[in-house]
Amino acid sequence: MVEDPPLLVVKRSFPRHAPDRLTRLKGAQSGHVVDAMDGRGALDPAIKPVDPLRASFIGTAVTVETGPSDNLAILGALSVAKPGDVIVSASDGFLQTAVVGDIVCSLAKNAGLAGIVLDGMARDSEGIVGVGLPVFSRGITPNSCVKSGPGRIGVPIVAGGVAIRSGDVLFADRDGVVVIPHAELDGVIARVERIRKVEAEILAKVAKGMTQLDKIAELMTSDKVKYID
């Protein structure tokens, strides 16, 4: 480069949904949310909770793009994020050093964040569990990173194979993290409510002894199945 880039590029303004709209998803499962988006939206399954006992949140994404082995942008994002937000970071797929540990998680909890999601590594797992903030990462390594930059905050990223913009809604539980695009939230909420109702009806039938879904039973007796015995 002819000139060094700025240490941080920050987009501070982006749309957020009111908290009461997010709470309409409370009690759902990540599978319900994915089904409401036609079977897609979950991050790479390698991104899992550091503490499976504290893995649930619903929050607004604050996107972060860091360089390999650098977390300056994550620290900077703490000044942009608001209570209920979730910092989600892409680290160029670098897995040799951690970009978040128990100190960063403690700062995030003090700021009222709902969680942290890393397409990268974490460290200090015992300390993170003690902090009590839901944290998702690709794994744990004691190796530490630097705070040098450059990095970007609030810009579109791809993390865990999914495009994410600040203002999107992140839904997480033990199974993983799902991204709901900002503009699709109301439609997803409506579909989740219908999905939960239908699933509850099916589970009630299963509890009474049902052994096969009605649609499969119908298929198995139709001319769309050829028996050869």
PDB file of N, CA and C in Angstrom, residues 155-228:
ATOM      1  N   VAL A 155     -19.703  -2.893   9.208  1.00  0.00           N
ATOM      2  CA  VAL A 155     -19.816  -3.123   7.769  1.00  0.00           C
ATOM      3  C   VAL A 155     -20.283  -4.554   7.509  1.00  0.00           C
ATOM      4  N   PRO A 156     -20.816  -4.843   6.324  1.00  0.00           N
ATOM      5  CA  PRO A 156     -21.241  -6.215   6.022  1.00  0.00           C
ATOM      6  C   PRO A 156     -20.066  -7.186   6.090  1.00  0.00           C
ATOM      7  N   ILE A 157     -20.319  -8.358   6.642  1.00  0.00           N
ATOM      8  CA  ILE A 157     -19.300  -9.398   6.741  1.00  0.00           C
ATOM      9  C   ILE A 157     -19.900 -10.731   6.310  1.00  0.00           C
ATOM     10  N   VAL A 158     -19.032 -11.709   6.155  1.00  0.00           N
ATOM     11  CA  VAL A 158     -19.454 -13.101   6.026  1.00  0.00           C
ATOM     12  C   VAL A 158     -18.808 -13.853   7.171  1.00  0.00           C
ATOM     13  N   ALA A 159     -19.625 -14.425   8.027  1.00  0.00           N
ATOM     14  CA  ALA A 159     -19.135 -15.198   9.178  1.00  0.00           C
ATOM     15  C   ALA A 159     -19.853 -16.536   9.207  1.00  0.00           C
ATOM     16  N   GLY A 160     -19.079 -17.595   9.371  1.00  0.00           N
ATOM     17  CA  GLY A 160     -19.692 -18.921   9.381  1.00  0.00           C
ATOM     18  C   GLY A 160     -20.421 -19.246   8.107  1.00  0.00           C
ATOM     19  N   GLY A 161     -19.993 -18.629   6.984  1.00  0.00           N
ATOM     20  CA  GLY A 161     -20.599 -18.908   5.693  1.00  0.00           C
ATOM     21  C   GLY A 161     -21.886 -18.158   5.415  1.00  0.00           C
ATOM     22  N   VAL A 162     -22.264 -17.229   6.296  1.00  0.00           N
ATOM     23  CA  VAL A 162     -23.524 -16.500   6.145  1.00  0.00           C
ATOM     24  C   VAL A 162     -23.241 -15.002   6.090  1.00  0.00           C
ATOM     25  N   ALA A 163     -23.858 -14.308   5.153  1.00  0.00           N
ATOM     26  CA  ALA A 163     -23.736 -12.854   5.067  1.00  0.00           C
ATOM     27  C   ALA A 163     -24.492 -12.211   6.221  1.00  0.00           C
ATOM     28  N   ILE A 164     -23.850 -11.269   6.902  1.00  0.00           N
ATOM     29  CA  ILE A 164     -24.447 -10.618   8.066  1.00  0.00           C
ATOM     30  C   ILE A 164     -24.217  -9.116   7.958  1.00  0.00           C
ATOM     31  N   ARG A 165     -25.262  -8.359   8.265  1.00  0.00           N
ATOM     32  CA  ARG A 165     -25.161  -6.911   8.346  1.00  0.00           C
ATOM     33  C   ARG A 165     -25.495  -6.450   9.766  1.00  0.00           C
ATOM     34  N   SER A 166     -24.878  -5.382  10.201  1.00  0.00           N
ATOM     35  CA  SER A 166     -25.278  -4.807  11.475  1.00  0.00           C
ATOM     36  C   SER A 166     -26.759  -4.460  11.409  1.00  0.00           C
ATOM     37  N   GLY A 167     -27.489  -4.815  12.463  1.00  0.00           N
ATOM     38  CA  GLY A 167     -28.933  -4.627  12.487  1.00  0.00           C
ATOM     39  C   GLY A 167     -29.697  -5.903  12.234  1.00  0.00           C
ATOM     40  N   ASP A 168     -29.043  -6.928  11.652  1.00  0.00           N
ATOM     41  CA  ASP A 168     -29.683  -8.237  11.548  1.00  0.00           C
ATOM     42  C   ASP A 168     -29.904  -8.793  12.952  1.00  0.00           C
ATOM     43  N   VAL A 169     -30.797  -9.758  13.050  1.00  0.00           N
ATOM     44  CA  VAL A 169     -31.103 -10.370  14.341  1.00  0.00           C
ATOM     45  C   VAL A 169     -30.405 -11.726  14.430  1.00  0.00           C
ATOM     46  N   LEU A 170     -29.731 -11.959  15.541  1.00  0.00           N
ATOM     47  CA  LEU A 170     -29.073 -13.235  15.790  1.00  0.00           C
ATOM     48  C   LEU A 170     -29.854 -13.996  16.846  1.00  0.00           C
ATOM     49  N   PHE A 171     -30.194 -15.234  16.529  1.00  0.00           N
ATOM     50  CA  PHE A 171     -30.908 -16.125  17.451  1.00  0.00           C
ATOM     51  C   PHE A 171     -30.008 -17.311  17.725  1.00  0.00           C
ATOM     52  N   ALA A 172     -29.771 -17.618  18.991  1.00  0.00           N
ATOM     53  CA  ALA A 172     -28.840 -18.706  19.322  1.00  0.00           C
ATOM     54  C   ALA A 172     -29.399 -19.596  20.418  1.00  0.00           C
ATOM     55  N   ASP A 173     -29.054 -20.873  20.310  1.00  0.00           N
ATOM     56  CA  ASP A 173     -29.260 -21.823  21.403  1.00  0.00           C
ATOM     57  C   ASP A 173     -28.158 -22.875  21.301  1.00  0.00           C
ATOM     58  N   ARG A 174     -28.274 -23.968  21.999  1.00  0.00           N
ATOM     59  CA  ARG A 174     -27.202 -24.971  22.015  1.00  0.00           C
ATOM     60  C   ARG A 174     -26.863 -25.498  20.640  1.00  0.00           C
ATOM     61  N   ASP A 175     -27.831 -25.499  19.734  1.00  0.00           N
ATOM     62  CA  ASP A 175     -27.604 -26.072  18.405  1.00  0.00           C
ATOM     63  C   ASP A 175     -26.786 -25.159  17.497  1.00  0.00           C
ATOM     64  N   GLY A 176     -26.789 -23.851  17.766  1.00  0.00           N
ATOM     65  CA  GLY A 176     -26.024 -22.947  16.913  1.00  0.00           C
ATOM     66  C   GLY A 176     -26.631 -21.569  16.839  1.00  0.00           C
ATOM     67  N   VAL A 177     -26.116 -20.775  15.899  1.00  0.00           N
ATOM     68  CA  VAL A 177     -26.533 -19.383  15.724  1.00  0.00           C
ATOM     69  C   VAL A 177     -27.207 -19.232  14.366  1.00  0.00           C
ATOM     70  N   VAL A 178     -28.349 -18.550  14.367  1.00  0.00           N
ATOM     71  CA  VAL A 178     -29.104 -18.311  13.140  1.00  0.00           C
ATOM     72  C   VAL A 178     -29.174 -16.802  12.890  1.00  0.00           C
ATOM     73  N   VAL A 179     -29.007 -16.408  11.629  1.00  0.00           N
ATOM     74  CA  VAL A 179     -29.054 -15.006  11.238  1.00  0.00           C
ATOM     75  C   VAL A 179     -30.395 -14.716  10.569  1.00  0.00           C
ATOM     76  N   ILE A 180     -31.122 -13.738  11.112  1.00  0.00           N
ATOM     77  CA  ILE A 180     -32.379 -13.291  10.516  1.00  0.00           C
ATOM     78  C   ILE A 180     -32.131 -11.908   9.910  1.00  0.00           C
ATOM     79  N   PRO A 181     -32.158 -11.782   8.592  1.00  0.00           N
ATOM     80  CA  PRO A 181     -31.973 -10.456   7.991  1.00  0.00           C
ATOM     81  C   PRO A 181     -32.955  -9.439   8.560  1.00  0.00           C
ATOM     82  N   HIS A 182     -32.480  -8.233   8.755  1.00  0.00           N
ATOM     83  CA  HIS A 182     -33.274  -7.193   9.414  1.00  0.00           C
ATOM     84  C   HIS A 182     -34.665  -7.045   8.798  1.00  0.00           C
ATOM     85  N   ALA A 183     -34.742  -7.015   7.483  1.00  0.00           N
ATOM     86  CA  ALA A 183     -36.011  -6.770   6.804  1.00  0.00           C
ATOM     87  C   ALA A 183     -36.971  -7.948   6.872  1.00  0.00           C
ATOM     88  N   GLU A 184     -36.486  -9.116   7.265  1.00  0.00           N
ATOM     89  CA  GLU A 184     -37.321 -10.317   7.251  1.00  0.00           C
ATOM     90  C   GLU A 184     -37.857 -10.693   8.622  1.00  0.00           C
ATOM     91  N   LEU A 185     -37.565  -9.900   9.649  1.00  0.00           N
ATOM     92  CA  LEU A 185     -37.907 -10.308  11.011  1.00  0.00           C
ATOM     93  C   LEU A 185     -39.399 -10.567  11.195  1.00  0.00           C
ATOM     94  N   ASP A 186     -40.255  -9.654  10.774  1.00  0.00           N
ATOM     95  CA  ASP A 186     -41.687  -9.821  11.022  1.00  0.00           C
ATOM     96  C   ASP A 186     -42.229 -11.075  10.355  1.00  0.00           C
ATOM     97  N   GLY A 187     -41.796 -11.328   9.114  1.00  0.00           N
ATOM     98  CA  GLY A 187     -42.246 -12.529   8.428  1.00  0.00           C
ATOM     99  C   GLY A 187     -41.760 -13.794   9.112  1.00  0.00           C
ATOM    100  N   VAL A 188     -40.519 -13.767   9.601  1.00  0.00           N
ATOM    101  CA  VAL A 188     -39.972 -14.925  10.309  1.00  0.00           C
ATOM    102  C   VAL A 188     -40.733 -15.161  11.606  1.00  0.00           C
ATOM    103  N   ILE A 189     -41.037 -14.100  12.335  1.00  0.00           N
ATOM    104  CA  ILE A 189     -41.794 -14.251  13.582  1.00  0.00           C
ATOM    105  C   ILE A 189     -43.138 -14.914  13.312  1.00  0.00           C
ATOM    106  N   ALA A 190     -43.846 -14.452  12.287  1.00  0.00           N
ATOM    107  CA  ALA A 190     -45.153 -15.023  11.974  1.00  0.00           C
ATOM    108  C   ALA A 190     -45.043 -16.492  11.605  1.00  0.00           C
ATOM    109  N   ARG A 191     -44.038 -16.846  10.814  1.00  0.00           N
ATOM    110  CA  ARG A 191     -43.870 -18.242  10.410  1.00  0.00           C
ATOM    111  C   ARG A 191     -43.445 -19.108  11.598  1.00  0.00           C
ATOM    112  N   VAL A 192     -42.589 -18.576  12.467  1.00  0.00           N
ATOM    113  CA  VAL A 192     -42.178 -19.335  13.650  1.00  0.00           C
ATOM    114  C   VAL A 192     -43.381 -19.658  14.517  1.00  0.00           C
ATOM    115  N   GLU A 193     -44.277 -18.710  14.678  1.00  0.00           N
ATOM    116  CA  GLU A 193     -45.465 -18.965  15.495  1.00  0.00           C
ATOM    117  C   GLU A 193     -46.302 -20.095  14.914  1.00  0.00           C
ATOM    118  N   ARG A 194     -46.452 -20.105  13.585  1.00  0.00           N
ATOM    119  CA  ARG A 194     -47.219 -21.180  12.941  1.00  0.00           C
ATOM    120  C   ARG A 194     -46.487 -22.519  13.064  1.00  0.00           C
ATOM    121  N   ILE A 195     -45.173 -22.490  12.863  1.00  0.00           N
ATOM    122  CA  ILE A 195     -44.374 -23.715  12.948  1.00  0.00           C
ATOM    123  C   ILE A 195     -44.452 -24.321  14.341  1.00  0.00           C
ATOM    124  N   ARG A 196     -44.351 -23.486  15.361  1.00  0.00           N
ATOM    125  CA  ARG A 196     -44.419 -23.990  16.733  1.00  0.00           C
ATOM    126  C   ARG A 196     -45.780 -24.609  17.028  1.00  0.00           C
ATOM    127  N   LYS A 197     -46.830 -24.014  16.487  1.00  0.00           N
ATOM    128  CA  LYS A 197     -48.167 -24.559  16.704  1.00  0.00           C
ATOM    129  C   LYS A 197     -48.315 -25.928  16.045  1.00  0.00           C
ATOM    130  N   VAL A 198     -47.874 -26.024  14.794  1.00  0.00           N
ATOM    131  CA  VAL A 198     -47.966 -27.302  14.077  1.00  0.00           C
ATOM    132  C   VAL A 198     -47.116 -28.364  14.759  1.00  0.00           C
ATOM    133  N   GLU A 199     -45.898 -27.997  15.176  1.00  0.00           N
ATOM    134  CA  GLU A 199     -45.020 -28.959  15.833  1.00  0.00           C
ATOM    135  C   GLU A 199     -45.614 -29.434  17.149  1.00  0.00           C
ATOM    136  N   ALA A 200     -46.248 -28.549  17.889  1.00  0.00           N
ATOM    137  CA  ALA A 200     -46.881 -28.941  19.156  1.00  0.00           C
ATOM    138  C   ALA A 200     -48.001 -29.947  18.913  1.00  0.00           C
ATOM    139  N   GLU A 201     -48.743 -29.747  17.829  1.00  0.00           N
ATOM    140  CA  GLU A 201     -49.815 -30.691  17.499  1.00  0.00           C
ATOM    141  C   GLU A 201     -49.247 -32.061  17.148  1.00  0.00           C
ATOM    142  N   ILE A 202     -48.161 -32.084  16.388  1.00  0.00           N
ATOM    143  CA  ILE A 202     -47.534 -33.357  16.015  1.00  0.00           C
ATOM    144  C   ILE A 202     -46.983 -34.062  17.242  1.00  0.00           C
ATOM    145  N   LEU A 203     -46.310 -33.323  18.105  1.00  0.00           N
ATOM    146  CA  LEU A 203     -45.738 -33.925  19.314  1.00  0.00           C
ATOM    147  C   LEU A 203     -46.822 -34.480  20.218  1.00  0.00           C
ATOM    148  N   ALA A 204     -47.970 -33.822  20.243  1.00  0.00           N
ATOM    149  CA  ALA A 204     -49.082 -34.342  21.050  1.00  0.00           C
ATOM    150  C   ALA A 204     -49.553 -35.689  20.511  1.00  0.00           C
ATOM    151  N   LYS A 205     -49.596 -35.838  19.174  1.00  0.00           N
ATOM    152  CA  LYS A 205     -49.973 -37.112  18.569  1.00  0.00           C
ATOM    153  C   LYS A 205     -48.914 -38.180  18.835  1.00  0.00           C
ATOM    154  N   VAL A 206     -47.643 -37.779  18.770  1.00  0.00           N
ATOM    155  CA  VAL A 206     -46.558 -38.724  19.047  1.00  0.00           C
ATOM    156  C   VAL A 206     -46.661 -39.232  20.473  1.00  0.00           C
ATOM    157  N   ALA A 207     -46.981 -38.340  21.396  1.00  0.00           N
ATOM    158  CA  ALA A 207     -47.109 -38.730  22.804  1.00  0.00           C
ATOM    159  C   ALA A 207     -48.234 -39.732  23.010  1.00  0.00           C
ATOM    160  N   LYS A 208     -49.213 -39.725  22.101  1.00  0.00           N
ATOM    161  CA  LYS A 208     -50.337 -40.666  22.195  1.00  0.00           C
ATOM    162  C   LYS A 208     -50.064 -41.957  21.425  1.00  0.00           C
ATOM    163  N   GLY A 209     -48.845 -42.065  20.846  1.00  0.00           N
ATOM    164  CA  GLY A 209     -48.479 -43.326  20.205  1.00  0.00           C
ATOM    165  C   GLY A 209     -48.349 -43.289  18.707  1.00  0.00           C
ATOM    166  N   MET A 210     -48.500 -42.156  18.064  1.00  0.00           N
ATOM    167  CA  MET A 210     -48.363 -42.089  16.611  1.00  0.00           C
ATOM    168  C   MET A 210     -46.981 -42.585  16.188  1.00  0.00           C
ATOM    169  N   THR A 211     -46.931 -43.389  15.130  1.00  0.00           N
ATOM    170  CA  THR A 211     -45.668 -43.970  14.692  1.00  0.00           C
ATOM    171  C   THR A 211     -45.195 -43.457  13.338  1.00  0.00           C
ATOM    172  N   GLN A 212     -46.036 -42.681  12.656  1.00  0.00           N
ATOM    173  CA  GLN A 212     -45.654 -42.199  11.340  1.00  0.00           C
ATOM    174  C   GLN A 212     -46.393 -40.904  11.030  1.00  0.00           C
ATOM    175  N   LEU A 213     -45.711 -39.972  10.358  1.00  0.00           N
ATOM    176  CA  LEU A 213     -46.353 -38.734   9.958  1.00  0.00           C
ATOM    177  C   LEU A 213     -47.446 -39.018   8.928  1.00  0.00           C
ATOM    178  N   ASP A 214     -48.525 -38.252   9.011  1.00  0.00           N
ATOM    179  CA  ASP A 214     -49.669 -38.479   8.122  1.00  0.00           C
ATOM    180  C   ASP A 214     -49.264 -38.416   6.649  1.00  0.00           C
ATOM    181  N   LYS A 215     -48.437 -37.448   6.280  1.00  0.00           N
ATOM    182  CA  LYS A 215     -48.039 -37.305   4.878  1.00  0.00           C
ATOM    183  C   LYS A 215     -47.226 -38.506   4.396  1.00  0.00           C
ATOM    184  N   ILE A 216     -46.393 -39.052   5.282  1.00  0.00           N
ATOM    185  CA  ILE A 216     -45.591 -40.223   4.900  1.00  0.00           C
ATOM    186  C   ILE A 216     -46.472 -41.453   4.793  1.00  0.00           C
ATOM    187  N   ALA A 217     -47.425 -41.590   5.695  1.00  0.00           N
ATOM    188  CA  ALA A 217     -48.352 -42.723   5.623  1.00  0.00           C
ATOM    189  C   ALA A 217     -49.139 -42.691   4.318  1.00  0.00           C
ATOM    190  N   GLU A 218     -49.571 -41.492   3.917  1.00  0.00           N
ATOM    191  CA  GLU A 218     -50.297 -41.343   2.656  1.00  0.00           C
ATOM    192  C   GLU A 218     -49.398 -41.673   1.478  1.00  0.00           C
ATOM    193  N   LEU A 219     -48.147 -41.202   1.509  1.00  0.00           N
ATOM    194  CA  LEU A 219     -47.210 -41.481   0.425  1.00  0.00           C
ATOM    195  C   LEU A 219     -46.984 -42.980   0.270  1.00  0.00           C
ATOM    196  N   MET A 220     -46.817 -43.680   1.375  1.00  0.00           N
ATOM    197  CA  MET A 220     -46.468 -45.096   1.336  1.00  0.00           C
ATOM    198  C   MET A 220     -47.581 -45.977   0.778  1.00  0.00           C
ATOM    199  N   THR A 221     -48.794 -45.432   0.683  1.00  0.00           N
ATOM    200  CA  THR A 221     -49.908 -46.198   0.103  1.00  0.00           C
ATOM    201  C   THR A 221     -50.330 -45.648  -1.258  1.00  0.00           C
ATOM    202  N   SER A 222     -49.518 -44.741  -1.797  1.00  0.00           N
ATOM    203  CA  SER A 222     -49.875 -44.110  -3.072  1.00  0.00           C
ATOM    204  C   SER A 222     -49.136 -44.771  -4.235  1.00  0.00           C
ATOM    205  N   ASP A 223     -49.510 -44.349  -5.458  1.00  0.00           N
ATOM    206  CA  ASP A 223     -48.853 -44.893  -6.650  1.00  0.00           C
ATOM    207  C   ASP A 223     -47.484 -44.245  -6.905  1.00  0.00           C
ATOM    208  N   LYS A 224     -47.033 -43.383  -6.009  1.00  0.00           N
ATOM    209  CA  LYS A 224     -45.722 -42.794  -6.121  1.00  0.00           C
ATOM    210  C   LYS A 224     -44.625 -43.666  -5.511  1.00  0.00           C
ATOM    211  N   VAL A 225     -45.049 -44.757  -4.880  1.00  0.00           N
ATOM    212  CA  VAL A 225     -44.107 -45.722  -4.315  1.00  0.00           C
ATOM    213  C   VAL A 225     -44.283 -47.051  -5.037  1.00  0.00           C
ATOM    214  N   LYS A 226     -43.180 -47.611  -5.510  1.00  0.00           N
ATOM    215  CA  LYS A 226     -43.202 -48.893  -6.196  1.00  0.00           C
ATOM    216  C   LYS A 226     -42.603 -49.953  -5.303  1.00  0.00           C
ATOM    217  N   TYR A 227     -43.407 -50.938  -4.957  1.00  0.00           N
ATOM    218  CA  TYR A 227     -42.925 -52.052  -4.143  1.00  0.00           C
ATOM    219  C   TYR A 227     -42.463 -53.167  -5.053  1.00  0.00           C
ATOM    220  N   ILE A 228     -41.343 -53.781  -4.740  1.00  0.00           N
ATOM    221  CA  ILE A 228     -40.762 -54.795  -5.620  1.00  0.00           C
ATOM    222  C   ILE A 228     -40.719 -56.180  -4.988  1.00  0.00           C
TER     223      ILE A 228
END
